[in-house]
Short mmCIF file of C-alpha atoms in Angstrom, two decimals:
data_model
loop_
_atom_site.label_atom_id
_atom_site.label_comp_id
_atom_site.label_asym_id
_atom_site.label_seq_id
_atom_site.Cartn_x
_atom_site.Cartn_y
_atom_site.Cartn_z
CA UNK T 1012 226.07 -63.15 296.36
CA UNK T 1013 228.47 -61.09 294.55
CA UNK T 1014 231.50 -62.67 292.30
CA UNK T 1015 234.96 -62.37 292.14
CA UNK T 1016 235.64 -61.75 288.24
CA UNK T 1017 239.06 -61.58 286.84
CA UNK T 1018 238.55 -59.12 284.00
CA UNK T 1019 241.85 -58.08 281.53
CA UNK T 1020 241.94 -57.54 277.93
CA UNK T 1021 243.90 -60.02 276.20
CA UNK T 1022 245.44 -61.72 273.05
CA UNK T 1023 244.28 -64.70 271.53
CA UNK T 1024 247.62 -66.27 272.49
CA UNK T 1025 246.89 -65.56 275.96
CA UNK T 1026 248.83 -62.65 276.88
CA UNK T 1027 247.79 -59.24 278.99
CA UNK T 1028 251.06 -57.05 277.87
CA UNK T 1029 254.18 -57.43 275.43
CA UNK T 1030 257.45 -58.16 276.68
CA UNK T 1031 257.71 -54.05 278.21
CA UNK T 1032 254.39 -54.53 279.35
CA UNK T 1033 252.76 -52.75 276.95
CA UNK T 1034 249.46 -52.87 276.30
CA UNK T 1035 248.98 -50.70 272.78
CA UNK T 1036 248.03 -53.66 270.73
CA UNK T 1037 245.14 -54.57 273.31
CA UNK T 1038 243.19 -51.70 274.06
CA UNK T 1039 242.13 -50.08 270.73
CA UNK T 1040 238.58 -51.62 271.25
CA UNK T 1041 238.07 -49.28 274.00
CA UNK T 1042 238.72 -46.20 271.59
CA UNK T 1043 237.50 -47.67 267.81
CA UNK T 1044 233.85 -46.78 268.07
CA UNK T 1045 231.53 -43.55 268.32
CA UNK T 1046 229.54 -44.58 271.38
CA UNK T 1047 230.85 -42.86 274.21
CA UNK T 1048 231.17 -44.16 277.60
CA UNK T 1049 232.62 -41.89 280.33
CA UNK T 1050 234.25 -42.75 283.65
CA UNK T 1051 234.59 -41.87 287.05
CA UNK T 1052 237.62 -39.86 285.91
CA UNK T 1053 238.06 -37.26 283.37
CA UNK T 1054 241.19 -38.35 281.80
CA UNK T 1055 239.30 -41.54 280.68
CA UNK T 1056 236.52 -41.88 278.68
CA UNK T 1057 236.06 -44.80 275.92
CA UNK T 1058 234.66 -44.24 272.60
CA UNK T 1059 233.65 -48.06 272.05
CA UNK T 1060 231.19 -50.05 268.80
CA UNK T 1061 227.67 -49.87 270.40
CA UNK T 1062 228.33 -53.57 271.14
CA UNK T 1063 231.41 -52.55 273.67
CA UNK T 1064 230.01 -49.97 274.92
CA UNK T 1065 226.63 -51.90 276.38
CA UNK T 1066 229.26 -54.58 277.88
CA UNK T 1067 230.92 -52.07 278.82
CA UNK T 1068 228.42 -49.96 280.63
CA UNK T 1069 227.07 -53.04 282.21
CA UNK T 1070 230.17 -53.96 283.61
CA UNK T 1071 231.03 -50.99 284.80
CA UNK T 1072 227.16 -50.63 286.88
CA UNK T 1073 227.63 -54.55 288.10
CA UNK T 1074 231.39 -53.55 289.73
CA UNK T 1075 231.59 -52.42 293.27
CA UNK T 1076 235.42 -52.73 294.01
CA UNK T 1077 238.85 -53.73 292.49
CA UNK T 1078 241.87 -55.61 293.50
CA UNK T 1079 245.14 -54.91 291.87
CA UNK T 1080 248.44 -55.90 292.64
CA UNK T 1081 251.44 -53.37 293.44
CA UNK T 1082 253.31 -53.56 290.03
CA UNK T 1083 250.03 -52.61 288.38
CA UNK T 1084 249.48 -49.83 290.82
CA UNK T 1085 252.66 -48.45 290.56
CA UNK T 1086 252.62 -48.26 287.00
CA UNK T 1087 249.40 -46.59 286.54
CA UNK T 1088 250.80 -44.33 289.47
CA UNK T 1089 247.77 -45.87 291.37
CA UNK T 1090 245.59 -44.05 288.42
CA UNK T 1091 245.91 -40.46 290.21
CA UNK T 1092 243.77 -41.46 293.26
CA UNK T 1093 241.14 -42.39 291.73
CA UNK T 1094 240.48 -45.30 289.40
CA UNK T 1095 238.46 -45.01 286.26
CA UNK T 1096 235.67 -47.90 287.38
CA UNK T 1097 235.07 -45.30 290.65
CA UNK T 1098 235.47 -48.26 293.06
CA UNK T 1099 237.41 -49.07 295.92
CA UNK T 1100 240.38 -50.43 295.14
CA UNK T 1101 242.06 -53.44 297.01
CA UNK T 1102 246.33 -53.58 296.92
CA UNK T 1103 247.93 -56.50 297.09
CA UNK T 1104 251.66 -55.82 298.87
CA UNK T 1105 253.76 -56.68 301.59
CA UNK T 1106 255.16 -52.77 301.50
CA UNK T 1107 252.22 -50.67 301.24
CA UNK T 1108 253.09 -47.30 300.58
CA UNK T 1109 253.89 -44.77 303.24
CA UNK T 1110 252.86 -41.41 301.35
CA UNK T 1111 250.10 -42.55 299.59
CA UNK T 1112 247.66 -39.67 300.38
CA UNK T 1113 244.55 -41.28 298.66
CA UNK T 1114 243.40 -43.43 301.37
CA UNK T 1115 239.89 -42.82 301.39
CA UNK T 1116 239.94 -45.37 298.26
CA UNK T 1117 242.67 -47.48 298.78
CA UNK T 1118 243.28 -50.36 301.30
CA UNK T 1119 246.42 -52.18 301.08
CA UNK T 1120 246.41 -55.80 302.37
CA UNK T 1121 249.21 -58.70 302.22
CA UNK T 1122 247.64 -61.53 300.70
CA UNK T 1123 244.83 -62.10 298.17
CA UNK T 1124 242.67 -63.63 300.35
CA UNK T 1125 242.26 -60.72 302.61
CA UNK T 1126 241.81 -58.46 299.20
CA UNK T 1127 238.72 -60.48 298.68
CA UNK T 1128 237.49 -60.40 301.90
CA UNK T 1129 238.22 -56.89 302.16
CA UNK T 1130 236.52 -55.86 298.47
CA UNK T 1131 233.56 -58.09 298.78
CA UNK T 1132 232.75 -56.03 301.70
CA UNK T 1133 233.30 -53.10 300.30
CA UNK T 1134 231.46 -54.60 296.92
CA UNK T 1135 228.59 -54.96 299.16
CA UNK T 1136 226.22 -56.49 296.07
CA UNK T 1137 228.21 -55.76 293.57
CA UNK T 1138 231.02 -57.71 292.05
CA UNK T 1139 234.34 -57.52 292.68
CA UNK T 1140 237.48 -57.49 289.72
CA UNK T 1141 240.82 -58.66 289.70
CA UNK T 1142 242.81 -56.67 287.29
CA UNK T 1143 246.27 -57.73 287.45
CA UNK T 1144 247.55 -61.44 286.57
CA UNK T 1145 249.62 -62.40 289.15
CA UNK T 1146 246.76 -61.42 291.64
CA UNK T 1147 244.36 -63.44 289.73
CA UNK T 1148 246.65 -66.73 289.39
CA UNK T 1149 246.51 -66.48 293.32
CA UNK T 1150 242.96 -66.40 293.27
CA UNK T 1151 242.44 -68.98 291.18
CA UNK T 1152 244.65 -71.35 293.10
CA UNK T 1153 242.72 -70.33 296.08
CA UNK T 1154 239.42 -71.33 295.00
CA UNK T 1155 238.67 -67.76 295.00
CA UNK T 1156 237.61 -66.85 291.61
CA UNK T 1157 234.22 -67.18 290.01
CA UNK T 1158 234.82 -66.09 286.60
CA UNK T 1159 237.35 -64.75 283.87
CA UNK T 1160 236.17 -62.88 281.81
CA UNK T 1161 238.22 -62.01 278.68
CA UNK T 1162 238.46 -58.65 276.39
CA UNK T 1163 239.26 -61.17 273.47
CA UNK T 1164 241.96 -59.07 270.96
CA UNK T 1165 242.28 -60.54 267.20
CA UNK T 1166 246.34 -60.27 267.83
CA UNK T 1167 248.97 -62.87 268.48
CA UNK T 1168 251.39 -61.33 270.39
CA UNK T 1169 254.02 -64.45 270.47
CA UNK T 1170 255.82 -63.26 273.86
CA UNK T 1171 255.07 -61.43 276.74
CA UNK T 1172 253.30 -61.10 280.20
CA UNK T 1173 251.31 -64.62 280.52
CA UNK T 1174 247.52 -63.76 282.50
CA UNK T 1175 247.76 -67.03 283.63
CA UNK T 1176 250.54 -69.27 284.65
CA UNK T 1177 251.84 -71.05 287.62
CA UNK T 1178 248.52 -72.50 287.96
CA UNK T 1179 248.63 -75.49 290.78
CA UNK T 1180 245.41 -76.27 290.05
CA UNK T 1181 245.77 -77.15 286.15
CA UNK T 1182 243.50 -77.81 284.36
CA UNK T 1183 240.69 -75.45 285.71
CA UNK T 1184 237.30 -76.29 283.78
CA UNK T 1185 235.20 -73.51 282.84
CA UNK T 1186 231.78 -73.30 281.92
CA UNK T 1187 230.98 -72.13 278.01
CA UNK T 1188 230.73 -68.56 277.78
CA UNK T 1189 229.06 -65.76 277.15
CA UNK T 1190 229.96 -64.07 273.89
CA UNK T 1191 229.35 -60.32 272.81
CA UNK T 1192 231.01 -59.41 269.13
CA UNK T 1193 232.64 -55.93 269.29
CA UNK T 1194 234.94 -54.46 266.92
CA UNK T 1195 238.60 -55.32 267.60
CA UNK T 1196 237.84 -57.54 270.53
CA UNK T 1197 235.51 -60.36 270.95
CA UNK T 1198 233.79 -60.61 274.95
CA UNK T 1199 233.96 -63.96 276.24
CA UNK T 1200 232.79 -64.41 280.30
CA UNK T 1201 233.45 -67.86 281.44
CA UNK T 1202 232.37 -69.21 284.78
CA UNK T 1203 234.75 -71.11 286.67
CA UNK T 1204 233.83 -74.44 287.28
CA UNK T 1205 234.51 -75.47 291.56
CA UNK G 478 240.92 -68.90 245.30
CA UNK G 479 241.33 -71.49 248.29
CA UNK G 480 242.78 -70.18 251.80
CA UNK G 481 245.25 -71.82 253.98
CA UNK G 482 243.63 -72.16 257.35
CA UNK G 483 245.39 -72.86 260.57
CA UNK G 484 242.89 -75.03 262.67
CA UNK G 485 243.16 -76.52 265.95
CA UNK G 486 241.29 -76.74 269.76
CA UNK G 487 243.23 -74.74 271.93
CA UNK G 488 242.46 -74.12 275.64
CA UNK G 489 241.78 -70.19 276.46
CA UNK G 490 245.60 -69.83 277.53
CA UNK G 491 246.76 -70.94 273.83
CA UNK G 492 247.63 -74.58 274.78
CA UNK G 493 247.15 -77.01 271.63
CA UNK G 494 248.05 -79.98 274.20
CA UNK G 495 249.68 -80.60 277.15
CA UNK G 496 253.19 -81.09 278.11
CA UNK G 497 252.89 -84.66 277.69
CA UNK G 498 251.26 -84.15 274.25
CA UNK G 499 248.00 -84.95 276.19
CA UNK G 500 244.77 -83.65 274.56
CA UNK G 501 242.15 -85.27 276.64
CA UNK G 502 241.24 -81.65 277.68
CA UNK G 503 240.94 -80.29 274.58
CA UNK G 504 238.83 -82.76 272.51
CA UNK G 505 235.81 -82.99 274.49
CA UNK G 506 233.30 -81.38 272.45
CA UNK G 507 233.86 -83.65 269.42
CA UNK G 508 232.19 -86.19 271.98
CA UNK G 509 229.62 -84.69 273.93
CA UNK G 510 226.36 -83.87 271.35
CA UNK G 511 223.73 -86.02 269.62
CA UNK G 512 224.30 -84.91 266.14
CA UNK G 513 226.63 -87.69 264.70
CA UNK G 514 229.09 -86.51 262.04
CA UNK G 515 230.87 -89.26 260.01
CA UNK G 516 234.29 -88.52 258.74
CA UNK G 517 236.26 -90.41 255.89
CA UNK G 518 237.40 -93.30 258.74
CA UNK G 519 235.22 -95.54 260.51
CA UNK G 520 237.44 -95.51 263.40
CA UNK G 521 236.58 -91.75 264.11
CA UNK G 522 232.63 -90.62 263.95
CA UNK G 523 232.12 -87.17 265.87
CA UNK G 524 228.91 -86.95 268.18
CA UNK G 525 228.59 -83.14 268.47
CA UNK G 526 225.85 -80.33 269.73
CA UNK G 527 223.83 -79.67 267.13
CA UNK G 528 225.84 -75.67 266.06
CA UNK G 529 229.24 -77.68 265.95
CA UNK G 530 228.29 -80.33 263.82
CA UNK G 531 226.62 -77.86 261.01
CA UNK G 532 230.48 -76.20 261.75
CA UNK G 533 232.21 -79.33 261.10
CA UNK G 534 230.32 -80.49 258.35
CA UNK G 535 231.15 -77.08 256.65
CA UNK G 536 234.83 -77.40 257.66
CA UNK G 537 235.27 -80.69 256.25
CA UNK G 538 233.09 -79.71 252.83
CA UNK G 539 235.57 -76.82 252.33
CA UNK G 540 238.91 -78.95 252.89
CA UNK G 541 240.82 -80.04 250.02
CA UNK G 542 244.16 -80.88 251.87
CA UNK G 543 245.78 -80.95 254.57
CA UNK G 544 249.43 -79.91 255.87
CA UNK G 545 250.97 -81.46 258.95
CA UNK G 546 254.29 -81.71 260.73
CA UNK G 547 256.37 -84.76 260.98
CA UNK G 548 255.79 -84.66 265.13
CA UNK G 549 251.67 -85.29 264.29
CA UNK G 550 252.35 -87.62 261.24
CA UNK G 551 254.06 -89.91 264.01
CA UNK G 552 251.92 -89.86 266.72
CA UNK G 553 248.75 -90.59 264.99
CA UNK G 554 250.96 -93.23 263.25
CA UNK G 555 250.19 -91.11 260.15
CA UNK G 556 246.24 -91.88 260.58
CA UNK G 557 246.57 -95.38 259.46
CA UNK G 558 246.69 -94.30 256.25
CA UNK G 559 243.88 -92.51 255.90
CA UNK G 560 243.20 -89.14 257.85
CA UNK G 561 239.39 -88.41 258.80
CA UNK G 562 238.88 -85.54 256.85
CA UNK G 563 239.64 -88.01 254.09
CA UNK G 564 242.06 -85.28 251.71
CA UNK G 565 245.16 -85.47 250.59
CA UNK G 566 248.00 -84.74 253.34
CA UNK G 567 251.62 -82.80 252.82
CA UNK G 568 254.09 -84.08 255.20
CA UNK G 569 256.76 -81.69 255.87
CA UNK G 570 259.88 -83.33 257.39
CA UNK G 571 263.64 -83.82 256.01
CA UNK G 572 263.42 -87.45 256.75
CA UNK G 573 260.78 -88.94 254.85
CA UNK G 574 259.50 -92.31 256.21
CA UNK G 575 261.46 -94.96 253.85
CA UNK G 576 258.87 -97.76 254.54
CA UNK G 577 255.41 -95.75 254.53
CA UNK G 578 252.73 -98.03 251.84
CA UNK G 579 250.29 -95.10 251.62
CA UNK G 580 251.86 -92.83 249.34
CA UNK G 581 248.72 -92.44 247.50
CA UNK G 582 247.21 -90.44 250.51
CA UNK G 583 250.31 -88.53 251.38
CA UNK G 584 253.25 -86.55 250.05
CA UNK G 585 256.91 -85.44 251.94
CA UNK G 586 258.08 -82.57 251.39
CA UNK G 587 261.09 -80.26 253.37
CA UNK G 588 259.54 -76.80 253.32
CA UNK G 589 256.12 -75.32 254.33
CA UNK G 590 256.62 -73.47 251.63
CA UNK G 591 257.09 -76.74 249.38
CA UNK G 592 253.95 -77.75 251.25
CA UNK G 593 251.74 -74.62 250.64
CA UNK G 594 252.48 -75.23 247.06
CA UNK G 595 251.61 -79.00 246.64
CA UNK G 596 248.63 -79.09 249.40
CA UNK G 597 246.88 -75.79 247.28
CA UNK G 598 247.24 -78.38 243.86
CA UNK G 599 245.70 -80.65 245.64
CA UNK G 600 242.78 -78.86 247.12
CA UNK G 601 241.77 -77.35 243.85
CA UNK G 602 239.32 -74.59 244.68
CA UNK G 603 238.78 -76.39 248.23
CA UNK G 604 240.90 -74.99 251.21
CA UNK G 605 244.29 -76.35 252.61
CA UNK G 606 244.36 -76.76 256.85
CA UNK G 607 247.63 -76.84 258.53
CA UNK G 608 247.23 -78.81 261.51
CA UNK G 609 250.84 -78.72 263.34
CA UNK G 610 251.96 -75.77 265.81
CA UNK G 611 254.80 -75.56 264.31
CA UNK G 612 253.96 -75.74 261.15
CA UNK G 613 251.40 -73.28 261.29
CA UNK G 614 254.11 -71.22 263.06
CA UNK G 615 256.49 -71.80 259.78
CA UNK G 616 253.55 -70.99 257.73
CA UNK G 617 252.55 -67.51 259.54
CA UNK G 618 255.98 -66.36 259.51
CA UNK G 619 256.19 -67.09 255.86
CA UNK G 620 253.57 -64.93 255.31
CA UNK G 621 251.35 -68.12 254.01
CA UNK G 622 248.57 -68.18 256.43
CA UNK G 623 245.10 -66.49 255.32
CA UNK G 624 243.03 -67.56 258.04
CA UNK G 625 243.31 -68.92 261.91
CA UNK G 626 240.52 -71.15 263.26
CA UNK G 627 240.87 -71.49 266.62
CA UNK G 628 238.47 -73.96 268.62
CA UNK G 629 238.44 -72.32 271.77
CA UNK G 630 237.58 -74.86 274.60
CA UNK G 631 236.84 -73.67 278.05
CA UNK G 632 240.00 -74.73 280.22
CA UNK G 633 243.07 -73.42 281.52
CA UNK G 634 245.95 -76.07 281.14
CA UNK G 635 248.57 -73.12 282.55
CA UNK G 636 251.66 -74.77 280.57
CA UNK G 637 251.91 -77.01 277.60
CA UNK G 638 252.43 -76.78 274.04
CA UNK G 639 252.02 -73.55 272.22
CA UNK G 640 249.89 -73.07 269.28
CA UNK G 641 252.08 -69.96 268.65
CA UNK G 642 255.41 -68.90 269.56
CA UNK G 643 258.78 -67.91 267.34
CA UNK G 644 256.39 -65.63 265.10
CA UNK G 645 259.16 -63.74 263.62
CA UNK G 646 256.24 -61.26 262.55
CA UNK G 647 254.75 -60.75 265.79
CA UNK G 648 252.54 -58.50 266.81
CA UNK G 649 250.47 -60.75 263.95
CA UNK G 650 247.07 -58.45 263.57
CA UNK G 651 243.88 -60.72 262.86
CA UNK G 652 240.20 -59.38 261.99
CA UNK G 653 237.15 -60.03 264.08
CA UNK G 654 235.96 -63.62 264.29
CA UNK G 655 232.85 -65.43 262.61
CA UNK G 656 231.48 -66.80 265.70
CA UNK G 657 229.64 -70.07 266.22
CA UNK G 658 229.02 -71.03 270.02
CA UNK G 659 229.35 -74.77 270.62
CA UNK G 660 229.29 -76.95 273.34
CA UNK G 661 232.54 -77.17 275.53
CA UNK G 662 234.07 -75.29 272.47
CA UNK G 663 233.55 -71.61 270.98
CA UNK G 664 234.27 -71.57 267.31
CA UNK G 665 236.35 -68.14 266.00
CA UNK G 666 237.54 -68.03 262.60
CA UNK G 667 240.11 -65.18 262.22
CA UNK G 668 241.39 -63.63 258.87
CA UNK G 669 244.56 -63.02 258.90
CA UNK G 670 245.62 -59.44 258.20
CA UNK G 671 248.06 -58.99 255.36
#
């Protein structure tokens, strides 16, 4: 059965962006190393620590489709059409776009439990990944998330965009993780415990 | 030359309790092993898996004194007297207790800086642990803080008290972690970049 996995790089204070949702102080672990990983898009390709790079790669092979919410897909300009992980992507709005011309990889559904529904299918065996935290709050409270797993960043940040608040179901247990060391980032997948 | 360390169990969002100062959720793994580990109290005896017991037993080797806010020093009814890692503790508060009989154990002071100063005397070549949010906040800001050790335990408490927030400094860059997986807890020890 495949998983839901929220996935998001963030600080050790728990946030995904700064206060302008910036993300500069979280992502120079995907460009601090020599080992190159490429994409399913040109205009990305990480140069990660050999460490990164083989969680990276594995991730990357175990994914089969992503949900994102609508503020993350407008400000990525819903990544040119394509996203980097080469997956389906799942939308969660209650205006989907009308001009949107990419539609051969993007469905755009109303609630987060269709978006599962909806990538899991399209995910066939493969897992699926919630990228934005709003979208993965709303899983969580649904019961629909099997994992988090966190792009740990040596960086207090103080302020800024929370991954996860408004949680009605607080506390949610997790399960001890899985740790890989990189270099500006420490991977940490925890299983949700249901 | 000792190092003042910032050490605390925090759940994965950066909770060092809960909004009722609860930290039932947060103290688990100092229960939940074989491996007993005696402290300076007899009141308070750790039963941990067997990797965080050799990490406390090196903690509380390398501890020499200890800082703490006037909010923890009430709480915990300032440990009886004596706190478990059996050191010296530096009090800061502007109203120091008038009626307090252990003032072998423990010195008031009105300034983390004040309390940097007289908690490094005291440690000697051993290190100094600040063991208040807000202190360690103080501390950071000031430029005082060499290291963070963060026991990470596997929960999400979505709101509570902050290990870190009002970091006049912020973005705060840390190095990579020493890493020592527990059970119910992930050990990371973070430098402090300077």
């Amino acid at each position: 059965m495949n998983q839901v996995i929220a996935n998001m790089s963030a600080s050790l204070d728990g946030f995904i962006a700064d206060q302008a949702d910036g993300i500069d102080q979280l992502f120079g672990w995907m460009g601090n190393g020599e080992v190159e990983v490429p994409t399913a898009v040109e205009w990305a390709t990480f140069k990660m620590s050999p460490a990164s790079a083989r969680y990276m790669r594995d991730a990357l092979a175990g994914v089969g489709a992503l949900i994102a919410g609508r503020h993350l897909f407008d400000i990525t300009q819903g990544w040119g059409g394509t996203h980097p992980l080469g997956v389906p992507v799942v939308v969660v709005t209650h205006e989907p776009p009308q001009d949107w011309p990419h539609t051969e990889n993007f469905t755009f559904v109303d609630s987060v439990e269709k978006a599962v529904e909806v990538a899991r299918q399209a995910a066939g065996d493969k897992n699926v990944v919630v990228a934005s935290a709003k979208i993965a709050q709303q899983c969580l409270n649904a019961g629909l998330l099997d994992a988090i797993n966190v792009d740990l960043v040596p960086v207090l940040l103080g302020e800024g965009v929370r991954w996860f608040e408004n949680l009605s179901t607080a506390p949610v247990r997790l399960g001890d993780p899985a740790v890989i060391e990189g270099n500006g980032v420490t991977h940490l997948a925890y299983p949700v415990i249901k």
